[in-house]
PDB file of C-alpha atoms in Angstrom:
ATOM      1  CA  MET A 105     -73.177  42.907  43.880  1.00  0.00           C
ATOM      2  CA  LYS A 106     -69.417  43.277  43.493  1.00  0.00           C
ATOM      3  CA  GLU A 107     -67.433  42.719  40.345  1.00  0.00           C
ATOM      4  CA  TYR A 108     -63.652  42.340  40.323  1.00  0.00           C
ATOM      5  CA  ASN A 109     -61.651  44.262  37.728  1.00  0.00           C
ATOM      6  CA  TYR A 110     -58.441  43.012  36.162  1.00  0.00           C
ATOM      7  CA  HIS A 111     -55.827  44.401  33.766  1.00  0.00           C
ATOM      8  CA  PRO A 112     -56.863  43.963  30.107  1.00  0.00           C
ATOM      9  CA  GLN A 113     -53.448  42.709  28.929  1.00  0.00           C
ATOM     10  CA  TYR A 114     -51.798  41.019  31.926  1.00  0.00           C
ATOM     11  CA  LYS A 115     -55.019  39.987  33.712  1.00  0.00           C
ATOM     12  CA  TYR A 116     -53.839  40.934  37.230  1.00  0.00           C
ATOM     13  CA  TYR A 117     -56.404  42.012  39.797  1.00  0.00           C
ATOM     14  CA  ILE A 118     -56.958  45.775  40.066  1.00  0.00           C
ATOM     15  CA  SER A 119     -59.964  46.534  42.298  1.00  0.00           C
ATOM     16  CA  PRO A 120     -63.587  45.754  43.131  1.00  0.00           C
ATOM     17  CA  SER A 121     -66.520  47.830  41.860  1.00  0.00           C
ATOM     18  CA  ASP A 122     -70.285  47.602  41.848  1.00  0.00           C
ATOM     19  CA  ALA A 123     -71.968  45.454  39.225  1.00  0.00           C
ATOM     20  CA  PHE A 124     -75.377  46.777  38.259  1.00  0.00           C
ATOM     21  CA  GLU A 125     -78.559  44.799  37.814  1.00  0.00           C
ATOM     22  CA  SER A 126     -79.784  44.521  34.240  1.00  0.00           C
ATOM     23  CA  PRO A 127     -82.856  46.698  33.646  1.00  0.00           C
ATOM     24  CA  GLU A 128     -84.061  44.150  31.059  1.00  0.00           C
ATOM     25  CA  GLU A 129     -83.381  41.003  33.112  1.00  0.00           C
ATOM     26  CA  PRO A 130     -84.126  41.432  36.839  1.00  0.00           C
ATOM     27  CA  GLY A 131     -81.801  39.301  38.963  1.00  0.00           C
ATOM     28  CA  GLN A 132     -79.099  39.329  36.286  1.00  0.00           C
ATOM     29  CA  TYR A 133     -76.046  41.584  36.653  1.00  0.00           C
ATOM     30  CA  LEU A 134     -74.158  43.439  33.960  1.00  0.00           C
ATOM     31  CA  VAL A 135     -70.460  42.730  34.236  1.00  0.00           C
ATOM     32  CA  SER A 136     -67.999  45.286  32.827  1.00  0.00           C
ATOM     33  CA  ALA A 137     -65.321  44.376  30.322  1.00  0.00           C
ATOM     34  CA  TYR A 138     -62.243  42.982  32.090  1.00  0.00           C
ATOM     35  CA  ALA A 139     -64.227  42.176  35.225  1.00  0.00           C
ATOM     36  CA  THR A 140     -65.656  39.050  36.797  1.00  0.00           C
ATOM     37  CA  LEU A 141     -68.079  38.153  39.590  1.00  0.00           C
ATOM     38  CA  VAL A 142     -65.536  35.588  40.876  1.00  0.00           C
ATOM     39  CA  GLU A 143     -63.844  37.015  43.967  1.00  0.00           C
ATOM     40  CA  PRO A 144     -60.026  36.853  43.835  1.00  0.00           C
ATOM     41  CA  PRO A 145     -58.120  34.973  46.545  1.00  0.00           C
ATOM     42  CA  ILE A 146     -56.124  36.732  49.281  1.00  0.00           C
ATOM     43  CA  VAL A 147     -52.411  37.044  48.466  1.00  0.00           C
ATOM     44  CA  ASN A 148     -49.230  37.559  50.474  1.00  0.00           C
ATOM     45  CA  ASP A 149     -46.754  40.396  49.893  1.00  0.00           C
ATOM     46  CA  GLY A 150     -44.908  39.919  46.623  1.00  0.00           C
ATOM     47  CA  GLN A 151     -47.756  37.961  45.033  1.00  0.00           C
ATOM     48  CA  VAL A 152     -50.576  38.911  42.640  1.00  0.00           C
ATOM     49  CA  GLN A 153     -53.837  37.340  41.466  1.00  0.00           C
ATOM     50  CA  ILE A 154     -54.134  36.551  37.736  1.00  0.00           C
ATOM     51  CA  TYR A 155     -57.518  35.895  36.132  1.00  0.00           C
ATOM     52  CA  ASP A 156     -57.932  33.149  33.539  1.00  0.00           C
ATOM     53  CA  GLU A 157     -60.812  34.094  31.250  1.00  0.00           C
ATOM     54  CA  LYS A 158     -61.070  30.573  29.804  1.00  0.00           C
ATOM     55  CA  THR A 159     -61.544  28.787  33.137  1.00  0.00           C
ATOM     56  CA  SER A 160     -63.025  31.724  35.085  1.00  0.00           C
ATOM     57  CA  ASN A 161     -60.527  31.104  37.899  1.00  0.00           C
ATOM     58  CA  TRP A 162     -57.903  33.157  39.655  1.00  0.00           C
ATOM     59  CA  SER A 163     -54.351  31.946  40.238  1.00  0.00           C
ATOM     60  CA  ILE A 164     -51.656  33.356  42.494  1.00  0.00           C
ATOM     61  CA  ILE A 165     -48.163  34.037  41.158  1.00  0.00           C
ATOM     62  CA  ASP A 166     -45.035  35.938  42.213  1.00  0.00           C
ATOM     63  CA  ASP A 167     -45.398  39.609  41.320  1.00  0.00           C
ATOM     64  CA  TYR A 168     -42.578  41.033  39.177  1.00  0.00           C
ATOM     65  CA  ARG A 169     -44.153  44.456  38.603  1.00  0.00           C
ATOM     66  CA  GLY A 170     -42.293  47.586  39.665  1.00  0.00           C
ATOM     67  CA  LEU A 171     -39.228  49.698  39.151  1.00  0.00           C
ATOM     68  CA  TYR A 172     -36.041  47.885  38.072  1.00  0.00           C
ATOM     69  CA  PHE A 173     -32.425  49.003  37.606  1.00  0.00           C
ATOM     70  CA  ASN A 174     -30.202  47.765  34.777  1.00  0.00           C
ATOM     71  CA  VAL A 175     -27.240  45.861  36.271  1.00  0.00           C
ATOM     72  CA  PHE A 176     -24.866  47.163  33.587  1.00  0.00           C
ATOM     73  CA  ASN A 177     -25.621  50.897  33.556  1.00  0.00           C
ATOM     74  CA  GLY A 178     -28.166  51.649  36.312  1.00  0.00           C
ATOM     75  CA  THR A 179     -30.903  52.892  33.970  1.00  0.00           C
ATOM     76  CA  THR A 180     -34.458  52.291  35.093  1.00  0.00           C
ATOM     77  CA  VAL A 181     -37.468  50.570  33.602  1.00  0.00           C
ATOM     78  CA  HIS A 182     -40.986  50.243  35.001  1.00  0.00           C
ATOM     79  CA  ASN A 183     -42.269  46.696  34.503  1.00  0.00           C
ATOM     80  CA  GLU A 184     -46.066  46.267  34.338  1.00  0.00           C
ATOM     81  CA  ASN A 185     -45.954  42.566  33.523  1.00  0.00           C
ATOM     82  CA  PRO A 186     -46.299  40.629  36.785  1.00  0.00           C
ATOM     83  CA  THR A 187     -45.355  37.328  35.127  1.00  0.00           C
ATOM     84  CA  LEU A 188     -41.976  38.373  33.733  1.00  0.00           C
ATOM     85  CA  LYS A 189     -38.876  39.461  35.644  1.00  0.00           C
ATOM     86  CA  PRO A 190     -36.781  41.690  33.363  1.00  0.00           C
ATOM     87  CA  LYS A 191     -33.446  40.054  32.440  1.00  0.00           C
ATOM     88  CA  ASN A 192     -30.312  41.926  33.597  1.00  0.00           C
ATOM     89  CA  TYR A 193     -32.329  44.116  35.998  1.00  0.00           C
ATOM     90  CA  THR A 194     -32.663  44.261  39.768  1.00  0.00           C
ATOM     91  CA  LYS A 195     -35.036  45.981  42.157  1.00  0.00           C
ATOM     92  CA  ILE A 196     -32.119  46.949  44.400  1.00  0.00           C
ATOM     93  CA  VAL A 197     -31.382  50.674  44.032  1.00  0.00           C
ATOM     94  CA  PRO A 198     -27.804  51.511  42.954  1.00  0.00           C
ATOM     95  CA  PRO A 199     -25.677  53.572  45.380  1.00  0.00           C
ATOM     96  CA  ILE A 200     -26.320  57.319  45.361  1.00  0.00           C
ATOM     97  CA  ASP A 201     -22.862  57.906  43.862  1.00  0.00           C
ATOM     98  CA  TYR A 202     -23.379  55.172  41.241  1.00  0.00           C
ATOM     99  CA  ASP A 203     -21.087  55.264  38.229  1.00  0.00           C
ATOM    100  CA  PRO A 204     -20.785  52.188  35.953  1.00  0.00           C
ATOM    101  CA  LEU A 205     -17.002  52.569  36.019  1.00  0.00           C
ATOM    102  CA  ARG A 206     -16.929  52.473  39.852  1.00  0.00           C
ATOM    103  CA  TYR A 207     -19.709  49.992  40.629  1.00  0.00           C
ATOM    104  CA  CYS A 208     -20.883  46.680  39.257  1.00  0.00           C
ATOM    105  CA  TRP A 209     -23.696  44.331  40.093  1.00  0.00           C
ATOM    106  CA  SER A 210     -22.757  41.151  41.977  1.00  0.00           C
ATOM    107  CA  GLU A 211     -25.250  38.435  41.110  1.00  0.00           C
ATOM    108  CA  GLU A 212     -23.548  36.148  43.644  1.00  0.00           C
ATOM    109  CA  ASN A 213     -24.030  38.564  46.566  1.00  0.00           C
ATOM    110  CA  ASN A 214     -27.120  40.324  45.182  1.00  0.00           C
ATOM    111  CA  ILE A 215     -25.593  43.768  45.809  1.00  0.00           C
ATOM    112  CA  TRP A 216     -23.913  46.672  44.013  1.00  0.00           C
ATOM    113  CA  GLN A 217     -20.144  46.465  44.682  1.00  0.00           C
ATOM    114  CA  LYS A 218     -17.339  48.907  44.126  1.00  0.00           C
ATOM    115  CA  VAL A 219     -15.163  47.598  41.299  1.00  0.00           C
ATOM    116  CA  LYS A 220     -12.031  47.667  43.507  1.00  0.00           C
ATOM    117  CA  ASP A 221     -13.795  45.258  45.891  1.00  0.00           C
ATOM    118  CA  ARG A 222     -14.197  42.632  43.191  1.00  0.00           C
ATOM    119  CA  LYS A 223     -11.564  39.967  42.664  1.00  0.00           C
ATOM    120  CA  SER A 224     -11.800  40.378  38.892  1.00  0.00           C
ATOM    121  CA  THR A 225     -13.696  42.704  36.630  1.00  0.00           C
ATOM    122  CA  ARG A 226     -15.731  41.720  33.590  1.00  0.00           C
ATOM    123  CA  LEU A 227     -12.887  43.028  31.428  1.00  0.00           C
ATOM    124  CA  ASN A 228     -10.280  40.863  33.176  1.00  0.00           C
ATOM    125  CA  SER A 229     -12.455  37.758  33.219  1.00  0.00           C
ATOM    126  CA  SER A 230     -13.015  37.958  29.467  1.00  0.00           C
ATOM    127  CA  HIS A 231      -9.504  39.199  28.574  1.00  0.00           C
ATOM    128  CA  THR A 232      -7.662  37.362  25.821  1.00  0.00           C
ATOM    129  CA  ASP A 233      -3.877  37.337  25.997  1.00  0.00           C
ATOM    130  CA  ILE A 234      -2.905  38.341  22.451  1.00  0.00           C
ATOM    131  CA  SER A 235       0.766  37.363  23.069  1.00  0.00           C
ATOM    132  CA  ARG A 236      -0.362  33.702  23.095  1.00  0.00           C
ATOM    133  CA  MET A 237      -2.357  33.889  19.885  1.00  0.00           C
ATOM    134  CA  PRO A 238      -0.901  32.108  16.822  1.00  0.00           C
ATOM    135  CA  SER A 239       0.744  34.414  14.369  1.00  0.00           C
ATOM    136  CA  SER A 240      -0.638  34.712  10.866  1.00  0.00           C
ATOM    137  CA  ALA A 241       2.819  34.795   9.210  1.00  0.00           C
TER     138      ALA A 241
END
């Protein structure tokens, strides 16, 4: 008989393995920790099965696991949590000549853009004109 293993923390499906019959109770199977006899459903690309230990059911969700790139500095992080998309990260690889002073992430276009191609930079969009500030005299 097959058992279906899942991740101990995030509960996503990992792989099948053989469940063994109990030597003390013929016809009963010993199920490993973080495994179930309930077969997971088939998923499409970009999805993952999550096991609910309380209801003994699988659900299908979007899979956010994988390598991500920080949209501000290009550093990487490996996300193992399939339920949570890291904030301020993208799966799109920065250009090979990436430099945070030359490239920025465009959320609107979902691409890395050269700064000169942008209409305004983050600095300009948040710039305060100090000549228009009230004086403290």
